[in-house]
Short mmCIF file of C-alpha atoms in Angstrom, two decimals:
data_model
loop_
_atom_site.label_atom_id
_atom_site.label_comp_id
_atom_site.label_asym_id
_atom_site.label_seq_id
_atom_site.Cartn_x
_atom_site.Cartn_y
_atom_site.Cartn_z
CA MET C 1 -12.86 22.75 23.91
CA SER C 2 -11.63 26.32 23.82
CA GLU C 3 -11.70 28.47 20.72
CA SER C 4 -7.93 28.70 20.78
CA ASP C 5 -7.49 24.93 20.48
CA PRO C 6 -5.60 24.29 17.21
CA PHE C 7 -7.74 21.23 16.59
CA ASP C 8 -10.70 23.55 15.96
CA GLU C 9 -8.67 25.09 13.16
CA ILE C 10 -7.94 21.78 11.46
CA ILE C 11 -11.62 20.80 11.65
CA ALA C 12 -12.50 23.99 9.79
CA ALA C 13 -9.73 23.46 7.29
CA GLU C 14 -10.79 19.88 6.58
CA GLN C 15 -14.27 21.02 5.55
CA ASP C 16 -12.97 23.29 2.80
CA ARG C 17 -10.34 21.27 1.01
CA ASP C 18 -10.18 18.19 -1.12
CA PRO C 19 -8.99 15.08 0.76
CA ASP C 20 -5.29 14.36 0.65
CA LEU C 21 -5.22 11.07 -1.18
CA ALA C 22 -2.63 8.50 -0.46
CA VAL C 23 -0.71 6.91 -2.61
CA ILE C 24 0.60 2.52 -1.84
CA GLU C 25 6.31 -3.25 -6.01
CA ALA C 26 22.70 -3.66 -15.94
CA GLY C 27 25.55 -2.99 -17.08
CA SER C 28 26.01 0.72 -17.43
CA ARG C 29 28.18 2.98 -15.32
CA THR C 30 25.16 4.92 -14.09
CA LEU C 31 23.16 1.89 -13.00
CA ARG C 32 26.11 0.56 -11.05
CA THR C 33 26.06 3.66 -8.83
CA GLN C 34 24.07 2.25 -5.94
CA GLY C 35 22.02 4.12 -3.39
CA GLY C 36 22.86 2.03 -0.34
CA PRO C 37 22.29 -1.39 1.16
CA PRO C 38 19.14 -3.40 0.44
CA GLU C 39 16.15 -2.81 2.69
CA ALA C 40 15.67 -5.67 5.13
CA ASP C 41 11.91 -5.76 4.59
CA VAL C 42 12.20 -6.34 0.84
CA PRO C 43 13.93 -9.72 0.65
CA ALA C 44 16.09 -10.87 -2.23
CA ARG C 45 15.97 -14.35 -3.71
CA PRO C 46 17.01 -17.07 -1.23
CA GLU C 47 20.76 -17.70 -1.25
CA ASP C 48 20.33 -21.44 -0.73
CA PRO C 49 19.79 -23.05 -4.17
CA ALA C 50 17.41 -25.70 -2.82
CA THR C 51 15.24 -23.12 -1.05
CA ASP C 52 15.23 -20.91 -4.12
CA ALA C 53 14.17 -23.84 -6.29
CA ALA C 54 11.38 -24.75 -3.87
CA LEU C 55 10.12 -21.16 -3.79
CA ARG C 56 10.19 -20.98 -7.59
CA GLU C 57 8.16 -24.19 -7.75
CA VAL C 58 5.50 -22.70 -5.45
CA GLU C 59 5.47 -19.48 -7.47
CA ALA C 60 5.02 -21.51 -10.67
CA GLU C 61 2.11 -23.44 -9.18
CA LEU C 62 0.45 -20.25 -7.98
CA ALA C 63 0.91 -18.72 -11.43
CA THR C 64 -1.33 -21.41 -12.94
CA ARG C 65 -4.29 -19.98 -11.00
CA TRP C 66 -6.44 -16.94 -11.78
CA GLY C 67 -4.39 -13.80 -11.38
CA GLU C 68 -5.38 -10.89 -9.18
CA THR C 69 -7.17 -9.10 -12.01
CA LYS C 70 -9.51 -12.00 -12.79
CA LEU C 71 -12.19 -12.19 -10.14
CA GLU C 72 -15.46 -13.97 -9.43
CA PRO C 73 -17.24 -11.84 -6.79
CA SER C 74 -17.75 -14.40 -4.06
CA VAL C 75 -16.14 -15.49 -0.80
CA ASP C 76 -17.49 -19.05 -1.17
CA ARG C 77 -14.15 -20.60 -2.13
CA ILE C 78 -12.07 -18.90 0.55
CA ALA C 79 -14.78 -19.66 3.14
CA ALA C 80 -14.62 -23.32 2.14
CA LEU C 81 -10.85 -23.30 2.52
CA MET C 82 -11.10 -21.71 5.96
CA ASP C 83 -13.64 -24.37 6.94
CA VAL C 84 -11.40 -27.32 6.07
CA LEU C 85 -8.43 -25.59 7.74
CA GLY C 86 -10.39 -25.21 10.99
CA GLU C 87 -11.12 -21.46 10.74
CA PRO C 88 -7.59 -20.23 11.51
CA GLN C 89 -8.63 -16.60 10.95
CA ARG C 90 -10.78 -16.74 14.08
CA SER C 91 -7.90 -17.55 16.41
CA TYR C 92 -6.69 -13.94 16.71
CA PRO C 93 -8.20 -10.42 16.67
CA SER C 94 -7.67 -8.35 13.55
CA ILE C 95 -7.55 -4.86 12.08
CA HIS C 96 -8.96 -4.84 8.55
CA ILE C 97 -7.99 -2.10 6.08
CA THR C 98 -9.67 -1.01 2.85
CA GLY C 99 -9.65 2.16 0.73
CA THR C 100 -8.22 3.26 -2.61
CA ASN C 101 -4.75 4.54 -1.71
CA GLY C 102 -2.53 4.39 1.34
CA LYS C 103 -3.53 0.95 2.59
CA THR C 104 -0.07 -0.61 2.68
CA SER C 105 1.65 2.37 4.30
CA THR C 106 -1.13 2.58 6.89
CA ALA C 107 -0.85 -1.16 7.56
CA ARG C 108 2.89 -0.83 8.11
CA MET C 109 2.35 2.01 10.58
CA ILE C 110 -0.30 0.05 12.47
CA GLU C 111 2.02 -2.95 12.58
CA ALA C 112 4.89 -0.82 13.92
CA LEU C 113 2.71 0.66 16.66
CA LEU C 114 1.34 -2.69 17.78
CA GLY C 115 4.83 -4.20 17.80
CA ALA C 116 6.16 -1.32 19.88
CA PHE C 117 3.53 -2.20 22.50
CA ASP C 118 4.92 -5.75 22.65
CA LEU C 119 2.23 -7.48 20.60
CA ARG C 120 3.17 -10.17 18.10
CA THR C 121 1.83 -9.08 14.74
CA GLY C 122 0.95 -10.69 11.45
CA ARG C 123 0.58 -8.40 8.42
CA TYR C 124 -0.94 -9.33 5.06
CA THR C 125 -0.58 -6.78 2.26
CA SER C 126 -0.58 -6.70 -1.53
CA PRO C 127 0.80 -6.44 -4.09
CA HIS C 128 4.46 -7.12 -3.37
CA VAL C 129 7.29 -4.86 -4.56
CA GLN C 130 9.91 -7.53 -5.31
CA SER C 131 9.32 -10.82 -3.50
CA ILE C 132 6.06 -12.70 -3.02
CA THR C 133 7.12 -13.42 0.56
CA GLU C 134 6.67 -9.70 1.39
CA ARG C 135 2.92 -10.23 1.45
CA ILE C 136 2.98 -12.25 4.68
CA SER C 137 4.90 -10.71 7.57
CA LEU C 138 5.43 -11.81 11.17
CA ASP C 139 6.80 -9.42 13.80
CA GLY C 140 7.38 -6.73 11.20
CA ALA C 141 9.41 -8.80 8.73
CA PRO C 142 8.45 -10.93 5.71
CA ILE C 143 8.34 -14.61 6.50
CA ALA C 144 11.40 -16.57 5.43
CA ALA C 145 11.24 -18.28 2.05
CA GLU C 146 11.50 -21.65 3.82
CA ARG C 147 8.47 -20.86 5.94
CA PHE C 148 6.53 -19.57 2.94
CA VAL C 149 7.14 -22.88 1.14
CA GLU C 150 6.29 -24.91 4.25
CA THR C 151 3.03 -23.02 4.73
CA TYR C 152 2.04 -23.67 1.12
CA GLU C 153 2.90 -27.37 1.39
CA ASP C 154 0.96 -27.65 4.67
CA ILE C 155 -2.29 -26.38 3.19
CA LYS C 156 -1.81 -27.72 -0.36
CA PRO C 157 -3.90 -30.89 0.23
CA TYR C 158 -6.77 -28.76 1.54
CA ILE C 159 -6.49 -26.44 -1.45
CA GLY C 160 -6.94 -29.50 -3.66
CA MET C 161 -10.01 -30.57 -1.71
CA VAL C 162 -11.67 -27.18 -2.18
CA ASP C 163 -10.68 -26.99 -5.85
CA SER C 164 -12.40 -30.31 -6.50
CA GLN C 165 -15.65 -29.15 -4.91
CA GLN C 166 -15.98 -25.67 -6.44
CA GLU C 167 -17.02 -24.48 -9.88
CA TYR C 168 -13.79 -22.48 -10.12
CA ARG C 169 -10.43 -23.27 -8.55
CA LEU C 170 -9.13 -21.04 -5.78
CA SER C 171 -7.42 -17.99 -7.26
CA PHE C 172 -3.82 -16.86 -6.70
CA PHE C 173 -4.98 -14.26 -4.17
CA GLU C 174 -7.32 -16.67 -2.38
CA VAL C 175 -4.53 -19.20 -1.88
CA LEU C 176 -2.18 -16.52 -0.55
CA THR C 177 -4.89 -15.29 1.80
CA GLY C 178 -5.37 -18.81 3.11
CA MET C 179 -1.62 -19.14 3.59
CA ALA C 180 -1.47 -15.86 5.53
CA TYR C 181 -4.32 -16.77 7.87
CA ALA C 182 -2.81 -20.23 8.48
CA ALA C 183 0.67 -18.77 9.10
CA PHE C 184 -0.73 -16.26 11.59
CA ALA C 185 -2.54 -18.99 13.51
CA ASP C 186 0.53 -21.20 13.50
CA ALA C 187 2.85 -18.44 14.79
CA PRO C 188 0.62 -17.61 16.74
CA VAL C 189 0.09 -13.84 16.47
CA ASP C 190 -1.58 -11.55 18.97
CA VAL C 191 -3.21 -9.49 16.23
CA ALA C 192 -3.42 -9.57 12.43
CA VAL C 193 -3.23 -6.45 10.27
CA VAL C 194 -4.95 -7.29 6.99
CA GLU C 195 -5.18 -5.20 3.83
CA VAL C 196 -7.93 -6.04 1.33
CA GLY C 197 -6.89 -6.93 -2.17
CA MET C 198 -9.74 -5.15 -3.95
CA GLY C 199 -13.05 -3.79 -2.72
CA GLY C 200 -14.29 -5.27 0.51
CA SER C 201 -17.49 -7.31 0.60
CA TRP C 202 -16.34 -10.10 -1.69
CA ASP C 203 -12.61 -9.69 -1.21
CA ALA C 204 -10.96 -12.93 -0.11
CA THR C 205 -9.70 -11.32 3.08
CA ASN C 206 -13.27 -10.63 4.22
CA VAL C 207 -13.69 -13.97 5.98
CA ILE C 208 -12.29 -12.20 9.04
CA ASP C 209 -14.39 -10.00 11.32
CA GLY C 210 -12.09 -7.11 12.09
CA ASP C 211 -12.37 -5.66 15.59
CA VAL C 212 -11.29 -2.41 13.92
CA ALA C 213 -12.21 -1.55 10.32
CA VAL C 214 -10.07 1.13 8.66
CA VAL C 215 -11.09 2.95 5.49
CA THR C 216 -8.34 5.01 3.86
CA PRO C 217 -9.38 7.70 1.32
CA ILE C 218 -11.65 6.42 -1.44
CA ASP C 219 -11.23 7.60 -5.02
CA LEU C 220 -11.79 6.22 -8.50
CA ASP C 221 -9.89 2.99 -9.26
CA HIS C 222 -11.00 -0.43 -10.53
CA THR C 223 -14.18 1.34 -11.69
CA ASP C 224 -15.08 -1.56 -14.00
CA ARG C 225 -15.47 -3.78 -10.93
CA LEU C 226 -16.28 -1.48 -8.01
CA GLY C 227 -18.36 1.35 -9.49
CA GLY C 228 -18.01 4.68 -11.23
CA THR C 229 -18.36 7.07 -8.27
CA PRO C 230 -16.75 7.21 -4.80
CA GLY C 231 -20.15 6.44 -3.31
CA GLU C 232 -20.59 3.29 -5.39
CA ILE C 233 -17.05 2.18 -4.57
CA ALA C 234 -17.70 2.86 -0.87
CA THR C 235 -20.70 0.53 -0.98
CA GLU C 236 -18.41 -2.37 -1.83
CA LYS C 237 -15.67 -1.31 0.59
CA SER C 238 -18.13 -0.89 3.46
CA GLY C 239 -18.46 -4.68 3.50
CA ILE C 240 -15.54 -4.96 5.91
CA ILE C 241 -17.50 -3.07 8.60
CA LYS C 242 -18.81 -5.78 10.88
CA GLN C 243 -21.28 -5.91 13.76
CA GLY C 244 -20.07 -3.92 16.77
CA ALA C 245 -16.70 -3.00 15.25
CA THR C 246 -14.92 0.33 15.56
CA VAL C 247 -14.57 2.13 12.23
CA ILE C 248 -11.69 4.52 11.57
CA LEU C 249 -12.53 6.77 8.62
CA ALA C 250 -9.91 8.80 6.80
CA GLN C 251 -11.10 11.94 5.00
CA GLN C 252 -13.64 10.88 2.38
CA PRO C 253 -15.64 12.41 -0.48
CA VAL C 254 -19.11 13.30 0.77
CA ASP C 255 -20.94 10.52 -1.08
CA ALA C 256 -18.47 7.90 0.15
CA ALA C 257 -18.71 9.15 3.73
CA GLN C 258 -22.50 8.92 3.63
CA VAL C 259 -22.38 5.28 2.51
CA LEU C 260 -19.81 4.31 5.14
CA LEU C 261 -21.63 6.05 7.99
CA LYS C 262 -24.92 4.45 6.98
CA LYS C 263 -23.33 0.99 7.05
CA ALA C 264 -21.83 1.72 10.47
CA VAL C 265 -25.27 2.60 11.82
CA GLU C 266 -26.78 -0.57 10.36
CA VAL C 267 -24.29 -2.82 12.18
CA ASP C 268 -24.07 -0.76 15.37
CA ALA C 269 -20.41 0.10 14.79
CA THR C 270 -18.62 2.97 16.52
CA VAL C 271 -17.14 5.57 14.18
CA ALA C 272 -14.14 7.89 14.48
CA ARG C 273 -13.66 10.41 11.66
CA GLU C 274 -10.46 12.15 10.60
CA GLY C 275 -10.80 15.88 11.05
CA LEU C 276 -13.38 15.47 13.82
CA GLU C 277 -12.46 12.80 16.37
CA PHE C 278 -8.79 12.62 15.32
CA GLY C 279 -6.44 14.21 12.83
CA VAL C 280 -3.21 16.01 12.00
CA VAL C 281 -2.83 19.11 14.17
CA ALA C 282 0.51 20.28 12.76
CA ARG C 283 3.27 19.07 10.51
CA GLN C 284 6.57 20.41 9.31
CA VAL C 285 9.10 19.09 6.82
CA ALA C 286 12.14 17.54 8.50
CA VAL C 287 15.31 15.91 7.24
CA GLY C 288 14.31 12.54 5.82
CA GLY C 289 10.62 12.95 6.60
CA GLN C 290 8.38 15.17 8.73
CA LEU C 291 7.63 16.14 12.33
CA LEU C 292 4.00 15.74 13.36
CA THR C 293 1.58 16.68 16.08
CA LEU C 294 -1.33 14.25 15.97
CA ARG C 295 -4.67 14.37 17.74
CA GLY C 296 -5.68 10.85 18.67
CA LEU C 297 -8.79 9.46 20.28
CA GLY C 298 -7.17 9.79 23.70
CA GLY C 299 -5.37 13.10 23.40
CA GLU C 300 -2.53 14.87 21.64
CA TYR C 301 0.80 13.36 20.57
CA ASP C 302 3.48 15.92 19.78
CA GLU C 303 6.99 15.74 18.30
CA VAL C 304 6.28 12.54 16.38
CA TYR C 305 8.95 12.02 13.72
CA LEU C 306 7.82 10.12 10.62
CA PRO C 307 10.57 9.15 8.15
CA LEU C 308 8.20 9.30 5.17
CA HIS C 309 7.46 12.21 2.87
CA GLY C 310 4.23 13.95 1.93
CA PRO C 311 1.06 15.30 3.53
CA TYR C 312 -0.77 12.07 2.72
CA GLN C 313 1.65 10.08 4.88
CA ALA C 314 0.89 12.39 7.80
CA HIS C 315 -2.79 11.62 7.33
CA ASN C 316 -1.99 7.90 7.08
CA ALA C 317 -0.17 8.25 10.40
CA ALA C 318 -3.20 9.86 12.04
CA VAL C 319 -5.42 7.05 10.76
CA ALA C 320 -2.97 4.36 11.94
CA LEU C 321 -2.69 5.92 15.40
CA ALA C 322 -6.48 6.10 15.79
CA ALA C 323 -6.81 2.47 14.66
CA VAL C 324 -4.33 1.27 17.27
CA GLU C 325 -5.96 3.42 19.96
CA ALA C 326 -9.31 1.89 19.05
CA PHE C 327 -7.83 -1.60 19.21
CA PHE C 328 -6.60 -0.89 22.75
CA GLY C 329 -9.94 0.66 23.74
CA VAL C 330 -8.66 4.23 24.03
CA GLY C 331 -11.56 6.67 24.11
CA ALA C 332 -13.94 3.90 25.19
CA GLN C 333 -12.80 1.54 27.96
CA ARG C 334 -9.42 3.22 28.48
CA PRO C 335 -8.99 6.93 29.32
CA GLY C 336 -6.01 8.96 28.19
CA PRO C 337 -3.55 8.56 25.32
CA LEU C 338 -1.08 5.78 24.62
CA ASP C 339 2.45 6.13 25.96
CA ILE C 340 3.95 8.97 23.93
CA ASP C 341 7.52 7.66 23.93
CA THR C 342 6.40 4.29 22.60
CA VAL C 343 4.36 5.98 19.88
CA ARG C 344 7.33 8.14 18.88
CA LYS C 345 9.66 5.15 18.77
CA ALA C 346 7.23 3.19 16.59
CA PHE C 347 6.66 5.93 14.02
CA ALA C 348 10.38 6.71 13.81
CA ALA C 349 11.00 3.11 12.71
CA VAL C 350 8.36 2.99 9.96
CA SER C 351 9.39 2.24 6.39
CA SER C 352 7.33 1.86 3.24
CA PRO C 353 9.38 0.54 0.31
CA GLY C 354 8.42 1.93 -3.06
CA ARG C 355 6.59 4.91 -1.56
CA LEU C 356 8.69 8.04 -2.27
CA GLU C 357 11.74 5.91 -1.58
CA VAL C 358 15.16 7.37 -2.41
CA VAL C 359 17.32 4.61 -3.89
CA ARG C 360 20.37 6.56 -5.07
CA THR C 361 21.87 10.04 -5.20
CA SER C 362 23.81 12.15 -7.72
CA PRO C 363 21.32 12.42 -9.25
CA THR C 364 18.61 11.50 -6.79
CA VAL C 365 16.35 8.66 -7.96
CA VAL C 366 13.00 8.29 -6.17
CA LEU C 367 10.60 5.35 -6.52
CA ASP C 368 6.87 5.71 -5.98
CA ALA C 369 4.18 3.14 -6.73
CA ALA C 370 1.42 5.64 -7.61
CA HIS C 371 -0.77 3.93 -10.22
CA ASN C 372 -3.96 6.00 -10.38
CA PRO C 373 -4.69 9.74 -10.70
CA ALA C 374 -5.44 10.22 -7.00
CA GLY C 375 -2.19 8.60 -5.95
CA ALA C 376 -0.28 10.54 -8.60
CA ARG C 377 -1.67 13.87 -7.37
CA ALA C 378 -0.62 13.05 -3.82
CA THR C 379 2.84 12.01 -5.00
CA ALA C 380 3.28 15.14 -7.11
CA GLU C 381 2.42 17.33 -4.12
CA ALA C 382 4.79 15.42 -1.85
CA VAL C 383 7.70 15.55 -4.30
CA GLY C 384 7.36 19.32 -4.57
CA GLU C 385 7.40 19.65 -0.79
CA ALA C 386 10.11 17.15 0.13
CA PHE C 387 12.67 17.55 -2.68
CA GLY C 388 14.15 20.72 -4.14
CA PHE C 389 14.50 19.42 -7.67
CA SER C 390 15.32 22.08 -10.25
CA ARG C 391 14.59 19.57 -13.01
CA LEU C 392 12.64 16.34 -12.52
CA ILE C 393 12.58 13.55 -15.09
CA GLY C 394 9.79 10.99 -14.94
CA VAL C 395 10.06 7.30 -15.80
CA VAL C 396 6.56 5.92 -16.24
CA GLY C 397 5.55 2.33 -16.86
CA ALA C 398 1.83 1.71 -16.29
CA SER C 399 -0.70 -1.10 -16.48
CA GLY C 400 -3.09 -1.11 -19.40
CA ASP C 401 -6.18 -1.34 -17.21
CA LYS C 402 -5.51 1.96 -15.38
CA ASN C 403 -6.52 5.58 -16.07
CA VAL C 404 -3.15 6.33 -17.65
CA ARG C 405 -4.14 9.72 -19.04
CA GLY C 406 -5.26 10.90 -15.60
CA LEU C 407 -2.01 9.59 -14.12
CA LEU C 408 0.11 11.47 -16.65
CA GLU C 409 -1.93 14.66 -16.29
CA ALA C 410 -1.27 14.61 -12.55
CA PHE C 411 2.48 14.43 -13.13
CA GLU C 412 2.66 16.87 -16.06
CA PRO C 413 3.22 20.00 -13.91
CA ILE C 414 6.28 18.52 -12.15
CA PHE C 415 8.01 16.56 -14.93
CA ALA C 416 10.36 18.50 -17.19
CA GLU C 417 10.48 15.45 -19.42
CA VAL C 418 9.07 11.93 -19.24
CA VAL C 419 10.60 8.64 -20.38
CA VAL C 420 7.85 6.12 -21.05
CA THR C 421 8.60 2.43 -20.75
CA GLN C 422 6.98 -0.86 -19.81
CA ASN C 423 7.56 -3.47 -17.15
CA SER C 424 7.66 -7.23 -17.64
CA SER C 425 4.06 -7.89 -16.56
CA HIS C 426 1.55 -9.15 -19.10
CA ARG C 427 -0.69 -6.33 -17.84
CA ALA C 428 1.82 -3.64 -18.82
CA MET C 429 0.69 -1.03 -21.35
CA ASP C 430 2.76 -1.15 -24.53
CA ALA C 431 5.40 1.59 -24.44
CA ASP C 432 4.36 3.01 -27.83
CA GLU C 433 0.72 3.13 -26.78
CA LEU C 434 1.69 4.87 -23.55
CA ALA C 435 3.89 7.28 -25.52
CA ALA C 436 0.99 8.29 -27.75
CA ILE C 437 -1.00 9.35 -24.69
CA ALA C 438 2.05 11.03 -23.14
CA VAL C 439 2.61 13.13 -26.27
CA GLU C 440 -0.97 14.41 -26.03
CA VAL C 441 -0.38 15.40 -22.39
CA PHE C 442 3.24 16.62 -22.46
CA GLY C 443 3.89 17.47 -26.10
CA ASP C 444 6.27 15.66 -28.43
CA GLU C 445 9.41 17.49 -27.25
CA ARG C 446 9.05 16.31 -23.65
CA VAL C 447 8.50 12.58 -24.32
CA GLN C 448 11.13 9.90 -24.87
CA VAL C 449 10.32 6.23 -25.48
CA GLU C 450 12.49 3.41 -24.13
CA PRO C 451 10.59 0.08 -24.13
CA ARG C 452 13.19 -1.63 -21.91
CA LEU C 453 13.16 -0.43 -18.30
CA PRO C 454 16.99 -0.53 -17.90
CA ASP C 455 17.29 1.75 -20.94
CA ALA C 456 14.59 4.04 -19.59
CA LEU C 457 16.38 4.41 -16.26
CA GLU C 458 19.67 5.10 -18.02
CA ALA C 459 18.04 7.70 -20.28
CA ALA C 460 16.31 9.47 -17.40
CA ILE C 461 19.45 9.57 -15.25
CA THR C 462 21.39 10.98 -18.20
CA LEU C 463 18.75 13.69 -18.70
CA ALA C 464 18.85 14.56 -15.00
CA GLU C 465 22.66 14.77 -15.09
CA GLU C 466 22.61 17.26 -17.96
CA GLU C 467 22.29 20.18 -15.55
CA GLY C 468 25.51 19.21 -13.81
CA GLU C 469 26.43 17.50 -10.56
CA PHE C 470 25.17 20.25 -8.26
CA ALA C 471 22.18 21.51 -10.25
CA GLY C 472 19.46 19.55 -8.44
CA GLY C 473 18.21 17.22 -11.16
CA GLY C 474 16.25 14.15 -10.14
CA VAL C 475 14.35 11.11 -11.43
CA LEU C 476 10.97 9.79 -10.29
CA VAL C 477 10.10 6.22 -11.31
CA THR C 478 6.37 5.57 -11.07
CA GLY C 479 3.18 4.26 -12.66
CA SER C 480 3.01 0.73 -11.24
CA VAL C 481 4.16 -1.33 -8.27
CA ILE C 482 5.72 -3.75 -10.76
CA THR C 483 7.67 -0.97 -12.49
CA VAL C 484 8.93 0.25 -9.12
CA GLY C 485 9.89 -3.27 -8.00
CA GLU C 486 11.85 -3.97 -11.18
CA ALA C 487 13.57 -0.58 -11.01
CA ARG C 488 14.45 -1.28 -7.40
CA LEU C 489 16.23 -4.46 -8.42
CA LEU C 490 18.04 -2.75 -11.29
CA LEU C 491 19.26 -0.05 -8.94
CA GLY C 492 20.59 -2.57 -6.48
CA ARG C 493 17.97 -2.44 -3.73
CA GLY C 494 17.19 -6.07 -3.08
#
């Protein structure tokens, strides 16, 4: 490689900077001003009353099980379910994705690329933004509510069998994972793209053996369960790296990278590292997104338009491209890059609801599901780059089990004022408790409290409008996927 090759320059740059960390679900005049039609990949409630009632019944039954925050670190129950179902997860190859931030966006990009190359895909991601059916997708779209209900009813007797034989019943997430794997086998899919729920080794999804294991950037989150340092967290996440797999590593903290590389050596896995074997060569802001030049495992891909904002999404794109190349054997069995026009077409069609998503204008309202300090830092950087706000108002509703102070500190430099609120989840931090922390970070004059999310949105939009119609005020709604999903509904998207 010549010294003039721009990829040499990005390798040098990657060594000296912190990793870009990815991010990942009324009645007033203002709230009736909509931002456009609903996104097709975030379904609304079923229009048919009978289907809606059946879906609500399934949701109610699932709600009686352990939620996603209550875990018993074992794959025994999900393995037992797979056994009685006939091991559906072994009937198709898979790409398995873990990491702290960026998993869902990366999964969507991988899915889009595979679909563009005429493969039938199944995608399993979590949490959902608005509808539980979003979690299980076939051919790039959430499964229909009817099919979701049918899948649950098909495996319900087997769920009961496993429940009766285990110390603890299958959890909400374990049942959904079983449904996804069964739906993919029934379709059938050519390849499954699976995002872990939490961690790796004992995550319910880890009954698959991914041909490609993807690790997005690791940072501190769920420290009470996964560990207090990136290296400790990486130990748990490395559990998805299986014998002989190909591992695609996004930029990682040094201690996390060491753990992941050691695990790859132990299981004889092949490794490709962002900034060395692949990466972002160049990027420039474009209308509605960014224009990229990516270095993949098989060569360079230029003039790739990505309709998502932020440096971290460019890095997610590089990771997704390398994962799909690895799946097709590029750089190993297959020389040369993938077809450039197909790659461009796939990336141009990518969407990621709730990730720097513009849902209305005048003033502009942006939704982003950042829920930890690393994700918030990435979002803050992206907002500054992609939007020319002269005054940005934050609406923050967070979960009580998150590092809320770190989240607020990341947003403090870009928010002129912040409206603190709470979503409808039982995990939501009380608005007054959140306000007390916000006052310490922002000062009393910059904090407004509106416990009801509709009131918080109204207040923030009013504050943004104070500068006038053409002054460039905006609103960023963030802090939780649930907050973003509920705001999305209130603002007419879905």
